[in-house]
Structure formats: C-alpha cells, structure tokens
CSV table of C-alpha atoms in Angstrom, one decimal:
chain,number,residue,atom,x,y,z
A,188,MET,CA,-87.4,20.7,79.1
A,189,THR,CA,-91.0,20.9,79.9
A,190,GLN,CA,-93.1,17.5,81.1
A,191,SER,CA,-95.6,18.6,78.6
A,192,THR,CA,-92.7,18.5,75.9
A,193,LYS,CA,-91.7,14.9,77.2
A,194,ILE,CA,-95.1,13.7,76.5
A,195,LEU,CA,-95.2,14.9,73.1
A,196,ILE,CA,-91.9,13.4,72.2
A,197,CYS,CA,-93.0,10.2,74.0
A,198,CYS,CA,-95.9,10.4,71.9
A,199,ALA,CA,-94.1,10.9,68.6
A,200,VAL,CA,-91.8,8.2,69.2
A,201,SER,CA,-94.6,5.7,70.0
A,202,LEU,CA,-96.4,6.6,66.6
A,203,LEU,CA,-93.0,6.4,64.5
A,204,VAL,CA,-92.0,3.3,66.0
A,205,PRO,CA,-95.0,1.1,64.3
A,206,LEU,CA,-94.5,3.1,60.9
A,207,ILE,CA,-90.7,1.7,60.9
A,208,SER,CA,-91.6,-1.5,61.8
A,209,ALA,CA,-94.3,-1.6,58.9
A,210,SER,CA,-91.9,-0.1,56.5
A,211,ARG,CA,-89.2,-3.2,57.4
A,212,ALA,CA,-91.8,-6.0,56.9
A,213,ARG,CA,-92.9,-4.6,53.8
A,214,ALA,CA,-89.0,-4.8,52.9
A,215,GLN,CA,-88.9,-8.0,53.9
A,216,ASP,CA,-92.0,-9.2,52.4
A,217,ALA,CA,-91.1,-7.9,48.7
A,218,PRO,CA,-90.2,-10.3,46.5
A,219,LYS,CA,-86.6,-10.7,45.3
A,220,ILE,CA,-86.2,-10.5,41.7
A,221,PRO,CA,-84.2,-13.0,40.2
A,222,ASP,CA,-80.6,-12.6,38.6
A,223,ARG,CA,-79.9,-12.4,35.1
A,224,VAL,CA,-78.2,-15.9,34.5
A,225,SER,CA,-78.0,-15.1,30.5
A,226,TYR,CA,-80.2,-14.2,28.0
A,227,VAL,CA,-82.5,-16.6,29.1
A,228,SER,CA,-83.1,-17.0,33.0
A,229,ASP,CA,-85.5,-20.0,33.9
A,230,TYR,CA,-86.3,-20.2,37.3
A,231,ALA,CA,-89.1,-22.6,36.6
A,232,ASP,CA,-87.2,-25.2,35.0
A,233,ALA,CA,-89.8,-24.9,32.0
A,234,ILE,CA,-87.0,-25.3,29.4
A,235,ARG,CA,-85.0,-28.0,28.9
A,236,ALA,CA,-81.3,-27.4,28.8
A,237,LYS,CA,-80.5,-28.1,25.4
A,238,ILE,CA,-83.1,-26.0,24.0
A,239,GLU,CA,-82.1,-23.4,26.7
A,240,THR,CA,-78.5,-23.5,25.5
A,241,ASP,CA,-80.0,-23.3,22.0
A,242,MET,CA,-81.8,-20.1,23.0
A,243,ASN,CA,-78.9,-18.6,24.4
A,244,GLN,CA,-76.8,-18.9,21.5
A,245,THR,CA,-79.5,-17.8,18.9
A,246,LEU,CA,-79.9,-14.7,20.8
A,247,GLN,CA,-76.6,-13.7,21.3
A,248,ASN,CA,-76.6,-14.4,17.1
A,249,VAL,CA,-79.4,-11.7,17.0
A,250,LYS,CA,-77.4,-9.2,19.5
A,251,THR,CA,-74.5,-9.6,17.6
A,252,SER,CA,-75.8,-9.2,14.1
A,253,LEU,CA,-78.8,-6.6,14.9
A,254,GLY,CA,-77.7,-4.7,18.5
A,255,LEU,CA,-81.0,-5.9,19.7
A,256,THR,CA,-81.1,-7.8,23.1
A,257,ILE,CA,-84.0,-10.0,24.1
A,258,ASP,CA,-84.0,-11.2,27.5
A,259,ILE,CA,-85.9,-13.8,28.8
A,260,LEU,CA,-87.0,-14.3,32.6
A,261,VAL,CA,-89.6,-17.3,33.6
A,262,VAL,CA,-90.5,-17.6,37.1
A,263,PRO,CA,-93.3,-19.6,38.7
A,264,THR,CA,-94.7,-16.4,40.0
A,265,ALA,CA,-95.0,-12.8,40.2
A,266,ASN,CA,-96.0,-12.7,43.9
A,267,SER,CA,-99.3,-10.8,43.5
A,268,VAL,CA,-97.3,-8.0,41.6
A,269,PRO,CA,-99.2,-7.0,38.5
A,270,ILE,CA,-97.2,-8.7,35.4
A,271,GLU,CA,-96.3,-5.2,33.8
A,272,GLN,CA,-95.1,-3.7,37.2
A,273,TYR,CA,-92.8,-7.0,37.8
A,274,GLY,CA,-91.0,-6.8,34.7
A,275,GLN,CA,-90.6,-2.9,35.3
A,276,ASN,CA,-88.8,-4.2,38.6
A,277,VAL,CA,-86.6,-6.7,36.6
A,278,LEU,CA,-85.7,-4.1,34.2
A,279,LYS,CA,-84.6,-1.9,37.4
A,280,ALA,CA,-83.0,-4.6,39.1
A,281,TRP,CA,-80.9,-6.2,36.3
A,282,GLY,CA,-79.7,-2.5,36.2
A,283,ILE,CA,-81.3,-1.9,32.7
A,284,ASP,CA,-82.4,1.8,32.3
A,285,LYS,CA,-85.9,1.7,30.7
A,286,GLN,CA,-85.9,5.4,29.5
A,287,ASN,CA,-82.0,5.3,27.7
A,288,LYS,CA,-83.0,6.0,24.0
A,289,ASP,CA,-79.7,4.0,23.1
A,290,GLU,CA,-80.8,0.7,25.2
A,291,LYS,CA,-82.3,-1.5,22.4
A,292,THR,CA,-83.5,-4.4,25.2
A,293,LEU,CA,-86.9,-6.3,24.8
A,294,LEU,CA,-87.4,-8.3,28.2
A,295,PHE,CA,-90.3,-11.0,28.0
A,296,VAL,CA,-91.3,-12.4,31.5
A,297,LEU,CA,-93.6,-15.2,32.0
A,298,ALA,CA,-95.2,-16.6,35.4
A,299,LEU,CA,-96.5,-19.8,34.9
A,300,LYS,CA,-98.7,-20.5,37.9
A,301,ASP,CA,-100.0,-17.2,37.2
A,302,GLY,CA,-100.7,-17.8,33.6
A,303,LEU,CA,-99.0,-14.3,32.6
A,304,TYR,CA,-96.8,-12.9,30.9
A,305,SER,CA,-95.6,-9.1,29.6
A,306,MET,CA,-93.0,-7.7,27.1
A,307,VAL,CA,-91.2,-4.5,28.3
A,308,LYS,CA,-89.3,-2.5,26.1
A,309,THR,CA,-86.6,0.3,26.7
A,310,ALA,CA,-86.6,3.6,25.0
A,311,GLY,CA,-84.9,2.6,22.3
A,312,LEU,CA,-87.1,0.0,20.8
A,313,GLU,CA,-90.3,2.8,21.2
A,314,LYS,CA,-90.2,3.0,17.3
A,315,MET,CA,-88.6,-0.3,16.3
A,316,LEU,CA,-91.3,-2.4,18.3
A,317,THR,CA,-94.4,-0.6,18.7
A,318,ASP,CA,-97.0,-1.6,21.1
A,319,ASP,CA,-99.9,-2.8,18.6
A,320,THR,CA,-96.5,-4.9,17.1
A,321,LEU,CA,-96.1,-6.6,20.3
A,322,GLN,CA,-99.7,-6.7,21.0
A,323,GLU,CA,-100.1,-8.6,17.4
A,324,ILE,CA,-97.3,-11.2,18.4
A,325,GLY,CA,-99.0,-12.0,21.5
A,326,LYS,CA,-102.3,-12.6,20.0
A,327,ASP,CA,-101.0,-14.5,17.2
A,328,ALA,CA,-97.4,-16.6,18.4
A,329,ILE,CA,-97.6,-16.4,22.3
A,330,ILE,CA,-101.0,-16.7,23.6
A,331,PRO,CA,-102.2,-20.2,21.2
A,332,GLU,CA,-99.0,-21.9,22.7
A,333,LEU,CA,-98.6,-21.0,25.8
A,334,SER,CA,-102.6,-21.6,26.2
A,335,GLN,CA,-101.7,-25.2,25.4
A,336,GLY,CA,-98.8,-25.6,28.0
A,337,HIS,CA,-96.3,-25.2,24.8
A,338,ILE,CA,-93.7,-23.0,26.6
A,339,GLU,CA,-91.0,-23.7,24.8
A,340,SER,CA,-92.4,-23.2,21.3
A,341,GLY,CA,-94.3,-20.3,22.4
A,342,ILE,CA,-91.1,-18.5,23.4
A,343,ALA,CA,-89.2,-19.6,19.9
A,344,LYS,CA,-92.1,-18.2,18.0
A,345,MET,CA,-92.0,-14.9,20.3
A,346,ILE,CA,-88.4,-14.8,19.5
A,347,GLN,CA,-88.6,-15.4,15.9
A,348,ARG,CA,-91.6,-12.7,15.4
A,349,VAL,CA,-89.5,-10.1,17.2
A,350,VAL,CA,-86.6,-10.5,15.5
A,351,SER,CA,-88.5,-10.2,12.0
A,352,ALA,CA,-90.4,-7.0,13.2
A,353,TYR,CA,-87.5,-5.7,14.3
A,354,SER,CA,-85.5,-6.5,11.1
A,355,ASP,CA,-88.4,-5.0,8.7
A,356,ALA,CA,-88.5,-1.9,11.1
A,357,LEU,CA,-84.4,-1.5,11.0
A,358,ARG,CA,-84.4,-2.2,7.2
A,359,SER,CA,-86.9,0.5,6.6
A,360,THR,CA,-85.2,3.4,9.1
A,361,ARG,CA,-81.8,2.8,7.4
A,362,MET,CA,-83.1,2.7,3.7
A,363,GLY,CA,-84.9,5.9,4.2
A,364,THR,CA,-81.4,7.3,5.6
A,365,ILE,CA,-79.4,6.2,3.0
A,366,ILE,CA,-82.0,7.2,0.5
A,367,ASN,CA,-81.5,11.1,1.7
A,368,ALA,CA,-77.9,10.6,2.2
A,369,PRO,CA,-75.8,12.6,-0.1
A,370,PRO,CA,-74.5,10.9,-3.1
A,371,ALA,CA,-71.7,8.2,-2.7
A,372,THR,CA,-68.4,9.2,-3.7
A,373,ASP,CA,-66.7,7.6,-6.9
A,374,GLN,CA,-64.5,5.8,-4.5
A,375,THR,CA,-67.2,4.1,-2.8
A,376,SER,CA,-69.4,3.5,-6.2
A,377,LYS,CA,-66.8,1.7,-8.2
A,378,PRO,CA,-67.1,-1.8,-9.0
A,379,GLY,CA,-65.1,-3.7,-6.5
A,380,GLY,CA,-64.6,-1.3,-4.1
A,381,GLY,CA,-66.3,-2.9,-1.2
A,382,MET,CA,-69.6,-3.4,0.5
A,383,ASN,CA,-71.9,-0.3,1.0
A,384,LEU,CA,-74.1,0.7,3.9
A,385,ALA,CA,-76.7,-0.9,2.4
A,386,ASP,CA,-75.6,-4.4,1.8
A,387,LEU,CA,-74.1,-4.5,5.2
A,388,LEU,CA,-77.6,-3.9,6.9
A,389,GLY,CA,-78.9,-6.6,4.3
A,390,LEU,CA,-76.1,-9.1,5.2
A,391,GLY,CA,-76.7,-8.2,9.0
A,392,ILE,CA,-80.3,-8.7,8.9
A,393,ALA,CA,-80.1,-11.9,6.6
A,394,ILE,CA,-77.5,-13.4,9.2
A,395,ALA,CA,-80.0,-12.9,12.0
A,396,LEU,CA,-82.9,-14.1,10.4
A,397,ILE,CA,-81.2,-16.8,8.9
A,398,VAL,CA,-79.9,-18.2,12.7
A,399,VAL,CA,-83.2,-18.0,14.2
A,400,LEU,CA,-85.3,-19.4,11.7
A,401,ALA,CA,-82.7,-22.2,11.4
A,402,TRP,CA,-82.7,-22.7,15.2
A,403,LEU,CA,-86.7,-23.0,14.9
A,404,ASN,CA,-86.3,-25.7,12.3
A,405,HIS,CA,-83.7,-27.4,13.8
A,406,VAL,CA,-85.6,-27.8,17.2
A,407,PHE,CA,-89.4,-27.6,16.3
C-alpha cells in the first residue's frame, strides 16, 4: 500500500465518522412513537378513565358491527414533526399497512400542546371516507369542540360523525351490489326463510349507530 493510498483511506474514514455520528444522533433524537394501548391510547391524560372505558367499548362494538377500526391517540406533542407525518409514523409503528386495501382503519391523532390533529386512513377507506368527508367532519364537529377545550366531546362527536358517514357509504355500496345481483332463489325468497343480505346489512349498521348514539346521549 502506497503512502498516498494510506492518506486517502485515512481521509475517507475521518469523513465517515462524523456522518455515522450524525446519523446516530438523529436516531436518538427521533421521538418515540407511543404504543397502542387499545382503541383509545391517551398519553396526555386528557380523557377521564370512565369515558375512555366507554369509548373503547363503543369502538369495539363499531368494529364488530361494521368492520371499521377507529384508533385514537392523544399525545402532549408531536415533537415538531408535522402532524400528518406523525400520523403516518404512528400507523407504521403500530404495524398498520396504509396501502392495504383490505385494511379499514382510521387513525385520529391529537397533539394537545401543539393544538393540532390529524385523521389518517388506510387504503380500504379511500372510497368510504373521502378527504372531503373528513374535512367536513373536522370543520363541523372536531374543531368547534377542541377550540373550546372540550377534548372528550370533540373526540366523541368525531366518532359519531365518522360512524354515520361510513354507515351511509357502506349502505350505498352494498345496496348497489344487491340491486345488481342475480335474482334470489326460491329458498331465499320464501317467507320465513331467514334474513337476506340487505336485512343483515341494515341490522349491523343500525346496531352500530344505536350503540354510538346511546353512548353519546349517556355521557354527554
């Protein structure tokens, strides 16, 4: 090895060390994403324990009835990360594939001290909960409550509006499928032959809405 080669290697190493150190520093400085506790993960103590329990039960019923997952994360701050990006980071950290069209999850993130919130949806909700719909929910239901410091009612009204919008979209989509489907067989159309798809769909949606509305009326 020539002297000039040794010098070049030394120079390369001396340049590489600061880069490695900077990379490690950035990794250490990156804010840790809180773990998912349940449907509601409150790391800012913004929701009373009883309300949080009721929210979790309501969201479990929504999941069971409609197949829709609504996750809520409340944190003190997003640590200077743009709130939309923070929401994306949370989905990734929680193992939720945003691009999966079979995944029907809506994540609501609220950073209290930042005064910011974000709603991030997976690909499976693109047609069911459009960006315009979520913006309308934010404008009409979330912002008016949060701006007055009503955290619990703001989240509760968000849940109610999201479930209602999703139910309407689901009903329209499924009814369109039923209308275009082949005629029912004699067995399925006989009186007393059991509930058809439309009946089951309507029942599931009705149950979800009743559960959410009953909870809202009871708590607020």
